[in-house]
């Protein structure tokens, strides 16, 4: 399991306990940020 997926799973678990809706929005936001960051890193390595 990739590291970011483990982080997302932990975030979702913690947030769902408190606030389901907030958890989904937050984890989606984090996942999107991580994916865009890793894509930027990959493209910068190519150059």
Short mmCIF file of N, CA and C in Angstrom, two decimals:
data_model
loop_
_atom_site.label_atom_id
_atom_site.label_comp_id
_atom_site.label_asym_id
_atom_site.label_seq_id
_atom_site.Cartn_x
_atom_site.Cartn_y
_atom_site.Cartn_z
N UNK A 1 0.85 -1.20 0.00
CA UNK A 1 0.00 0.00 0.00
C UNK A 1 0.88 1.25 0.00
N UNK A 2 0.65 2.14 -0.97
CA UNK A 2 1.45 3.38 -0.99
C UNK A 2 1.25 4.18 0.28
N UNK A 3 2.27 4.96 0.62
CA UNK A 3 2.25 5.72 1.87
C UNK A 3 1.05 6.67 1.94
N UNK A 4 0.79 7.38 0.82
CA UNK A 4 -0.29 8.37 0.88
C UNK A 4 -1.64 7.71 1.09
N UNK A 5 -1.82 6.49 0.58
CA UNK A 5 -3.10 5.80 0.80
C UNK A 5 -3.28 5.46 2.27
N UNK A 6 -2.19 5.10 2.94
CA UNK A 6 -2.27 4.81 4.37
C UNK A 6 -2.64 6.08 5.14
N UNK A 7 -2.03 7.19 4.74
CA UNK A 7 -2.34 8.47 5.39
C UNK A 7 -3.81 8.82 5.20
N UNK A 8 -4.30 8.66 3.97
CA UNK A 8 -5.72 8.96 3.68
C UNK A 8 -6.62 8.07 4.52
N UNK A 9 -6.29 6.80 4.62
CA UNK A 9 -7.11 5.87 5.40
C UNK A 9 -7.16 6.31 6.86
N UNK A 10 -6.01 6.70 7.40
CA UNK A 10 -5.96 7.17 8.79
C UNK A 10 -6.80 8.44 8.96
N UNK A 11 -6.65 9.37 8.02
CA UNK A 11 -7.40 10.63 8.08
C UNK A 11 -8.89 10.35 8.04
N UNK A 12 -9.30 9.47 7.12
CA UNK A 12 -10.72 9.15 7.00
C UNK A 12 -11.24 8.52 8.28
N UNK A 13 -10.48 7.58 8.84
CA UNK A 13 -10.92 6.93 10.08
C UNK A 13 -11.12 7.96 11.19
N UNK A 14 -10.12 8.84 11.35
CA UNK A 14 -10.19 9.84 12.42
C UNK A 14 -11.33 10.82 12.21
N UNK A 15 -11.53 11.26 10.97
CA UNK A 15 -12.55 12.26 10.72
C UNK A 15 -13.95 11.68 10.74
N UNK A 16 -14.10 10.45 10.24
CA UNK A 16 -15.43 9.83 10.22
C UNK A 16 -15.97 9.70 11.63
N UNK A 17 -15.08 9.45 12.59
CA UNK A 17 -15.50 9.40 13.99
C UNK A 17 -16.13 10.72 14.40
N UNK A 18 -15.53 11.82 13.97
CA UNK A 18 -15.99 13.15 14.39
C UNK A 18 -17.11 13.66 13.48
N UNK A 19 -16.87 13.58 12.18
CA UNK A 19 -17.78 14.23 11.24
C UNK A 19 -17.60 13.59 9.87
N UNK A 20 -18.56 12.78 9.48
CA UNK A 20 -18.43 11.99 8.25
C UNK A 20 -18.20 12.88 7.04
N UNK A 21 -19.04 13.90 6.88
CA UNK A 21 -18.95 14.77 5.71
C UNK A 21 -17.60 15.46 5.66
N UNK A 22 -17.18 16.01 6.79
CA UNK A 22 -15.90 16.70 6.87
C UNK A 22 -14.76 15.74 6.51
N UNK A 23 -14.85 14.51 6.99
CA UNK A 23 -13.81 13.53 6.71
C UNK A 23 -13.65 13.27 5.23
N UNK A 24 -14.78 13.11 4.54
CA UNK A 24 -14.69 12.83 3.10
C UNK A 24 -14.12 14.02 2.35
N UNK A 25 -14.59 15.22 2.68
CA UNK A 25 -14.08 16.40 1.98
C UNK A 25 -12.59 16.59 2.25
N UNK A 26 -12.20 16.42 3.51
CA UNK A 26 -10.80 16.63 3.89
C UNK A 26 -9.89 15.61 3.21
N UNK A 27 -10.30 14.33 3.22
CA UNK A 27 -9.45 13.30 2.63
C UNK A 27 -9.37 13.48 1.12
N UNK A 28 -10.48 13.89 0.48
CA UNK A 28 -10.44 14.17 -0.96
C UNK A 28 -9.47 15.31 -1.24
N UNK A 29 -9.52 16.33 -0.42
CA UNK A 29 -8.64 17.49 -0.59
C UNK A 29 -7.18 17.07 -0.45
N UNK A 30 -6.88 16.29 0.59
CA UNK A 30 -5.51 15.84 0.83
C UNK A 30 -5.04 14.95 -0.31
N UNK A 31 -5.90 14.02 -0.73
CA UNK A 31 -5.54 13.11 -1.81
C UNK A 31 -5.25 13.88 -3.08
N UNK A 32 -6.10 14.84 -3.41
CA UNK A 32 -5.89 15.66 -4.61
C UNK A 32 -4.57 16.41 -4.52
N UNK A 33 -4.29 16.98 -3.36
CA UNK A 33 -3.05 17.73 -3.18
C UNK A 33 -1.84 16.82 -3.34
N UNK A 34 -1.91 15.62 -2.74
CA UNK A 34 -0.79 14.69 -2.83
C UNK A 34 -0.58 14.22 -4.26
N UNK A 35 -1.67 13.92 -4.96
CA UNK A 35 -1.55 13.45 -6.35
C UNK A 35 -0.94 14.54 -7.22
N UNK A 36 -1.43 15.77 -7.10
CA UNK A 36 -0.91 16.85 -7.92
C UNK A 36 0.55 17.12 -7.59
N UNK A 37 0.91 16.99 -6.31
CA UNK A 37 2.30 17.20 -5.90
C UNK A 37 3.20 16.12 -6.51
N UNK A 38 2.75 14.86 -6.45
CA UNK A 38 3.57 13.77 -6.98
C UNK A 38 3.67 13.86 -8.49
N UNK A 39 2.61 14.32 -9.16
CA UNK A 39 2.66 14.50 -10.61
C UNK A 39 3.64 15.60 -10.98
N UNK A 40 3.64 16.68 -10.20
CA UNK A 40 4.58 17.77 -10.45
C UNK A 40 6.02 17.29 -10.26
N UNK A 41 6.24 16.47 -9.23
CA UNK A 41 7.58 15.93 -8.98
C UNK A 41 8.02 15.06 -10.15
N UNK A 42 7.11 14.20 -10.63
CA UNK A 42 7.45 13.32 -11.75
C UNK A 42 7.80 14.13 -12.99
N UNK A 43 7.02 15.17 -13.28
CA UNK A 43 7.27 15.97 -14.48
C UNK A 43 8.56 16.77 -14.33
N UNK A 44 8.90 17.17 -13.11
CA UNK A 44 10.13 17.92 -12.92
C UNK A 44 11.35 17.01 -13.06
N UNK A 45 11.19 15.72 -12.73
CA UNK A 45 12.31 14.79 -12.91
C UNK A 45 12.58 14.53 -14.39
N UNK A 46 11.53 14.56 -15.20
CA UNK A 46 11.69 14.32 -16.64
C UNK A 46 12.52 15.42 -17.28
N UNK A 47 12.33 16.66 -16.84
CA UNK A 47 13.00 17.80 -17.47
C UNK A 47 14.48 17.84 -17.15
#
